[in-house]
mmCIF file of C-alpha atoms in Angstrom:
data_model
loop_
_atom_site.group_PDB
_atom_site.id
_atom_site.type_symbol
_atom_site.label_atom_id
_atom_site.label_comp_id
_atom_site.label_asym_id
_atom_site.label_seq_id
_atom_site.Cartn_x
_atom_site.Cartn_y
_atom_site.Cartn_z
ATOM 1 C CA GLN A 2 96.089 103.628 97.232
ATOM 2 C CA VAL A 3 94.595 106.452 95.230
ATOM 3 C CA GLN A 4 97.096 109.143 94.328
ATOM 4 C CA LEU A 5 97.071 112.210 92.131
ATOM 5 C CA VAL A 6 100.596 113.512 91.586
ATOM 6 C CA GLN A 7 101.026 116.881 89.915
ATOM 7 C CA SER A 8 103.957 118.383 88.061
ATOM 8 C CA GLY A 9 106.305 120.840 89.684
ATOM 9 C CA ALA A 10 106.191 124.574 90.193
ATOM 10 C CA GLU A 11 106.362 126.869 87.187
ATOM 11 C CA VAL A 12 107.433 130.472 86.654
ATOM 12 C CA LYS A 13 106.053 132.119 83.544
ATOM 13 C CA LYS A 14 106.057 135.544 81.974
ATOM 14 C CA PRO A 15 102.843 137.421 81.237
ATOM 15 C CA GLY A 16 101.354 136.314 77.938
ATOM 16 C CA ALA A 17 102.913 132.852 78.078
ATOM 17 C CA SER A 18 101.135 129.531 78.567
ATOM 18 C CA VAL A 19 101.519 126.882 81.245
ATOM 19 C CA LYS A 20 100.638 123.201 81.153
ATOM 20 C CA VAL A 21 100.179 121.349 84.436
ATOM 21 C CA SER A 22 99.958 117.559 84.610
ATOM 22 C CA CYS A 23 98.145 115.302 87.052
ATOM 23 C CA LYS A 24 99.123 111.628 87.091
ATOM 24 C CA ALA A 25 96.585 109.260 88.605
ATOM 25 C CA SER A 26 97.287 105.908 90.198
ATOM 26 C CA GLY A 27 95.520 103.393 92.409
ATOM 27 C CA TYR A 28 92.209 103.452 90.541
ATOM 28 C CA THR A 29 90.735 103.196 87.058
ATOM 29 C CA PHE A 30 91.623 106.523 85.468
ATOM 30 C CA THR A 31 88.754 106.480 82.991
ATOM 31 C CA GLY A 32 86.192 105.870 85.720
ATOM 32 C CA TYR A 33 86.450 109.292 87.366
ATOM 33 C CA TYR A 34 86.288 112.892 86.184
ATOM 34 C CA ILE A 35 89.313 115.089 86.812
ATOM 35 C CA TYR A 36 88.609 118.595 88.035
ATOM 36 C CA TRP A 37 90.903 121.618 88.180
ATOM 37 C CA VAL A 38 90.602 124.122 91.028
ATOM 38 C CA ARG A 39 92.920 127.030 91.702
ATOM 39 C CA GLN A 40 93.739 129.120 94.745
ATOM 40 C CA ALA A 41 95.420 132.502 94.541
ATOM 41 C CA PRO A 42 97.712 133.437 97.453
ATOM 42 C CA GLY A 43 95.662 134.002 100.580
ATOM 43 C CA GLN A 44 92.411 133.538 98.676
ATOM 44 C CA GLY A 45 89.658 130.940 98.361
ATOM 45 C CA LEU A 46 89.084 128.064 95.985
ATOM 46 C CA GLU A 47 88.053 128.695 92.383
ATOM 47 C CA TRP A 48 86.528 126.003 90.151
ATOM 48 C CA MET A 49 88.038 126.021 86.673
ATOM 49 C CA GLY A 50 86.504 123.026 84.969
ATOM 50 C CA ARG A 51 86.582 119.288 84.525
ATOM 51 C CA ILE A 52 87.328 116.577 82.008
ATOM 52 C CA ASN A 53 85.836 113.151 81.549
ATOM 53 C CA PRO A 54 88.926 110.976 80.930
ATOM 54 C CA ASN A 55 86.778 108.306 79.301
ATOM 55 C CA SER A 56 85.262 110.479 76.586
ATOM 56 C CA GLY A 57 87.542 113.494 76.685
ATOM 57 C CA GLY A 58 84.506 115.705 77.143
ATOM 58 C CA THR A 59 85.113 118.947 79.015
ATOM 59 C CA SER A 60 83.204 121.592 80.918
ATOM 60 C CA TYR A 61 84.874 124.906 81.673
ATOM 61 C CA ALA A 62 83.916 127.819 83.879
ATOM 62 C CA GLN A 63 82.955 130.718 81.632
ATOM 63 C CA LYS A 64 85.681 132.847 83.182
ATOM 64 C CA PHE A 65 88.333 130.554 81.689
ATOM 65 C CA GLN A 66 86.485 129.383 78.578
ATOM 66 C CA ASP A 67 88.735 131.125 76.060
ATOM 67 C CA ARG A 68 92.049 130.458 77.814
ATOM 68 C CA VAL A 69 91.931 126.964 79.308
ATOM 69 C CA THR A 70 92.279 123.566 77.670
ATOM 70 C CA MET A 71 91.924 120.313 79.586
ATOM 71 C CA THR A 72 93.146 117.118 78.000
ATOM 72 C CA ARG A 73 94.119 113.623 79.004
ATOM 73 C CA ASP A 74 96.325 110.743 77.952
ATOM 74 C CA THR A 75 94.670 107.529 79.031
ATOM 75 C CA SER A 76 97.741 105.454 78.144
ATOM 76 C CA ILE A 77 99.614 107.027 81.037
ATOM 77 C CA SER A 78 96.631 107.918 83.277
ATOM 78 C CA THR A 79 97.465 111.591 83.164
ATOM 79 C CA ALA A 80 95.326 114.688 82.849
ATOM 80 C CA TYR A 81 96.556 118.094 81.769
ATOM 81 C CA MET A 82 95.421 121.656 82.237
ATOM 82 C CA GLU A 83 96.834 124.311 79.940
ATOM 83 C CA LEU A 84 96.190 127.985 80.625
ATOM 84 C CA SER A 85 97.195 130.509 77.987
ATOM 85 C CA ARG A 86 97.725 134.272 77.858
ATOM 86 C CA LEU A 87 98.831 134.282 81.457
ATOM 87 C CA ARG A 88 98.412 137.389 83.593
ATOM 88 C CA SER A 89 99.796 138.257 86.994
ATOM 89 C CA ASP A 90 96.471 137.427 88.606
ATOM 90 C CA ASP A 91 96.804 133.849 87.361
ATOM 91 C CA THR A 92 99.480 133.364 90.012
ATOM 92 C CA ALA A 93 98.003 130.596 92.125
ATOM 93 C CA VAL A 94 98.254 127.022 93.290
ATOM 94 C CA TYR A 95 96.480 124.781 90.805
ATOM 95 C CA TYR A 96 94.941 121.550 92.087
ATOM 96 C CA CYS A 97 93.557 118.537 90.303
ATOM 97 C CA ALA A 98 90.964 116.363 92.002
ATOM 98 C CA ARG A 99 88.850 113.379 91.018
ATOM 99 C CA ASP A 100 85.074 112.830 91.059
ATOM 100 C CA LYS A 101 83.056 109.713 90.297
ATOM 101 C CA GLY A 102 80.583 111.873 88.449
ATOM 102 C CA ASP A 103 77.372 110.142 89.448
ATOM 103 C CA VAL A 104 74.165 111.933 90.450
ATOM 104 C CA TYR A 105 76.107 113.758 93.125
ATOM 105 C CA ASN A 106 79.568 115.209 92.594
ATOM 106 C CA TRP A 107 82.357 115.613 95.086
ATOM 107 C CA ASN A 108 86.152 115.529 95.102
ATOM 108 C CA ASP A 109 87.451 112.806 97.376
ATOM 109 C CA TYR A 110 91.118 112.832 96.349
ATOM 110 C CA TRP A 111 93.237 115.817 95.418
ATOM 111 C CA GLY A 112 96.679 116.365 94.006
ATOM 112 C CA GLN A 113 99.324 118.121 96.052
ATOM 113 C CA GLY A 114 98.979 121.333 94.067
ATOM 114 C CA THR A 115 101.223 123.100 91.562
ATOM 115 C CA LEU A 116 102.313 126.684 92.153
ATOM 116 C CA VAL A 117 102.264 128.765 89.001
ATOM 117 C CA THR A 118 103.889 132.161 89.331
ATOM 118 C CA VAL A 119 103.354 134.740 86.606
ATOM 119 C CA SER A 120 105.895 137.514 86.762
ATOM 120 C CA SER A 121 107.849 139.661 84.364
ATOM 121 C CA ASP B 6 76.463 131.004 88.259
ATOM 122 C CA ILE B 7 75.297 130.041 91.736
ATOM 123 C CA GLN B 8 76.833 132.252 94.419
ATOM 124 C CA MET B 9 77.792 130.755 97.764
ATOM 125 C CA THR B 10 78.215 132.709 100.969
ATOM 126 C CA GLN B 11 79.503 131.579 104.357
ATOM 127 C CA SER B 12 79.262 132.981 107.838
ATOM 128 C CA PRO B 13 81.169 133.799 109.796
ATOM 129 C CA SER B 14 84.232 134.507 107.673
ATOM 130 C CA SER B 15 86.420 133.734 110.647
ATOM 131 C CA LEU B 16 86.066 132.752 114.267
ATOM 132 C CA SER B 17 88.175 132.024 117.297
ATOM 133 C CA ALA B 18 87.337 129.004 119.385
ATOM 134 C CA SER B 19 88.730 126.740 122.077
ATOM 135 C CA VAL B 20 89.286 123.008 122.164
ATOM 136 C CA GLY B 21 86.032 121.369 123.195
ATOM 137 C CA ASP B 22 83.797 124.097 121.803
ATOM 138 C CA ARG B 23 80.785 123.303 119.642
ATOM 139 C CA LEU B 24 81.030 125.091 116.332
ATOM 140 C CA THR B 25 78.502 125.855 113.620
ATOM 141 C CA ILE B 26 79.366 127.304 110.209
ATOM 142 C CA THR B 27 76.616 128.439 107.874
ATOM 143 C CA CYS B 28 76.580 128.294 104.084
ATOM 144 C CA ARG B 29 73.944 129.859 101.863
ATOM 145 C CA ALA B 30 73.322 129.396 98.145
ATOM 146 C CA SER B 31 71.913 132.109 95.881
ATOM 147 C CA GLN B 32 69.278 129.654 94.634
ATOM 148 C CA SER B 33 67.942 126.297 95.695
ATOM 149 C CA ILE B 34 70.505 123.527 95.270
ATOM 150 C CA SER B 35 68.538 120.722 96.962
ATOM 151 C CA ASN B 36 71.215 118.803 98.877
ATOM 152 C CA TYR B 37 74.017 119.198 96.325
ATOM 153 C CA LEU B 38 76.407 120.608 98.886
ATOM 154 C CA ASN B 39 79.879 119.524 99.968
ATOM 155 C CA TRP B 40 82.132 120.629 102.801
ATOM 156 C CA TYR B 41 85.930 120.667 102.676
ATOM 157 C CA GLN B 42 88.619 121.356 105.237
ATOM 158 C CA GLN B 43 91.883 122.981 104.235
ATOM 159 C CA LYS B 44 95.023 123.508 106.291
ATOM 160 C CA PRO B 45 97.771 125.951 105.281
ATOM 161 C CA GLY B 46 99.879 124.699 102.407
ATOM 162 C CA LYS B 47 97.744 121.605 101.916
ATOM 163 C CA ALA B 48 95.089 120.499 99.471
ATOM 164 C CA PRO B 49 91.457 120.576 100.599
ATOM 165 C CA LYS B 50 90.027 117.436 102.203
ATOM 166 C CA LEU B 51 86.452 116.278 101.734
ATOM 167 C CA LEU B 52 84.466 116.083 104.971
ATOM 168 C CA ILE B 53 80.788 115.944 104.014
ATOM 169 C CA TYR B 54 79.078 115.236 100.697
ATOM 170 C CA ALA B 55 75.463 115.580 99.597
ATOM 171 C CA ALA B 56 74.855 117.932 102.536
ATOM 172 C CA SER B 57 74.806 115.376 105.340
ATOM 173 C CA ASN B 58 76.888 112.348 104.412
ATOM 174 C CA LEU B 59 80.090 111.902 106.371
ATOM 175 C CA ARG B 60 82.991 110.745 104.266
ATOM 176 C CA SER B 61 84.457 107.464 105.451
ATOM 177 C CA GLY B 62 87.281 108.062 107.891
ATOM 178 C CA VAL B 63 86.137 111.537 108.926
ATOM 179 C CA PRO B 64 85.526 111.809 112.689
ATOM 180 C CA SER B 65 81.906 111.659 113.771
ATOM 181 C CA ARG B 66 82.196 115.027 115.542
ATOM 182 C CA PHE B 67 81.672 116.544 112.078
ATOM 183 C CA SER B 68 78.129 116.699 110.767
ATOM 184 C CA GLY B 69 76.271 118.518 108.032
ATOM 185 C CA SER B 70 72.661 119.456 107.525
ATOM 186 C CA GLY B 71 70.409 121.542 105.350
ATOM 187 C CA SER B 72 68.606 121.573 102.056
ATOM 188 C CA GLY B 73 67.500 124.137 99.529
ATOM 189 C CA THR B 74 69.545 127.280 100.169
ATOM 190 C CA ASP B 75 70.703 127.003 103.788
ATOM 191 C CA PHE B 76 73.261 124.569 105.141
ATOM 192 C CA THR B 77 75.338 124.085 108.259
ATOM 193 C CA LEU B 78 78.532 122.320 109.194
ATOM 194 C CA THR B 79 78.764 121.460 112.879
ATOM 195 C CA ILE B 80 81.787 120.331 114.856
ATOM 196 C CA SER B 81 80.435 118.936 118.112
ATOM 197 C CA SER B 82 83.655 119.199 120.132
ATOM 198 C CA LEU B 83 86.506 121.059 118.513
ATOM 199 C CA GLN B 84 89.870 119.312 118.560
ATOM 200 C CA ALA B 85 93.315 120.797 118.032
ATOM 201 C CA GLU B 86 93.582 119.284 114.564
ATOM 202 C CA ASP B 87 90.347 120.987 113.468
ATOM 203 C CA PHE B 88 91.849 124.456 113.310
ATOM 204 C CA ALA B 89 91.675 125.118 109.593
ATOM 205 C CA THR B 90 89.628 126.854 106.909
ATOM 206 C CA TYR B 91 86.325 125.302 105.877
ATOM 207 C CA TYR B 92 84.716 125.690 102.462
ATOM 208 C CA CYS B 93 81.295 124.765 101.219
ATOM 209 C CA GLN B 94 80.773 123.923 97.544
ATOM 210 C CA GLN B 95 77.619 123.508 95.496
ATOM 211 C CA SER B 96 77.530 120.677 92.980
ATOM 212 C CA TYR B 97 74.049 121.407 91.637
ATOM 213 C CA SER B 98 75.192 123.044 88.427
ATOM 214 C CA THR B 99 78.503 123.894 86.809
ATOM 215 C CA PRO B 100 80.589 125.807 87.626
ATOM 216 C CA PHE B 101 80.652 124.068 90.994
ATOM 217 C CA THR B 102 81.298 127.212 93.000
ATOM 218 C CA PHE B 103 82.834 127.388 96.457
ATOM 219 C CA GLY B 104 81.987 129.601 99.352
ATOM 220 C CA PRO B 105 84.618 132.146 100.447
ATOM 221 C CA GLY B 106 85.684 130.031 103.404
ATOM 222 C CA THR B 107 85.494 130.191 107.195
ATOM 223 C CA LYS B 108 88.787 130.311 109.052
ATOM 224 C CA VAL B 109 88.749 128.683 112.482
ATOM 225 C CA ASP B 110 91.623 129.608 114.738
ATOM 226 C CA ILE B 111 92.577 129.178 118.355
ATOM 227 C CA LYS B 112 91.138 131.578 120.913
#
């Protein structure tokens, strides 16, 4: 069965970086985009960007363009999202999700989420 | 970026009620519209894709409609497990923005 399993919760200080992993199983990793979406406490969903695991090509929301890096390691079917220069308002649950990436795009499977807390 | 709005932002309903949630895009997005359900502490779940297509395994009481800028999610007969927050999302152009959500709770 399709699964996306994310790394555990992180606590970081302002100005630091965090790298969250998303390990895929149950499907061909290179056949689906991986998206990253975050949700601040009590808030809605925010689209951060996506990576094509086959090519490594990325698309980032402008808001995160200068601070986010999405990568992948196809040998272990894992995608990564690194966010740098963390601020307190980056405290959120970060989700990965997959998308076939055809004419239409939707996220049919999601990871369990990773809580990143930014606090001094 | 395309802005998405939803109405209402929250509502109280009873089991068996018929529910309609509206989503509006700031520009035409054809039918590039998805609906997700999220329960507290859980990841979102896909309900509807491409505006009106029910994801396999999702109960048929859920339906979606609309095109252009105006869309609706309808729950024909609300069940206890449907109390949750619902988000629309446009997938017409990146960033694939979400609406602010509609929280459905028990009356």
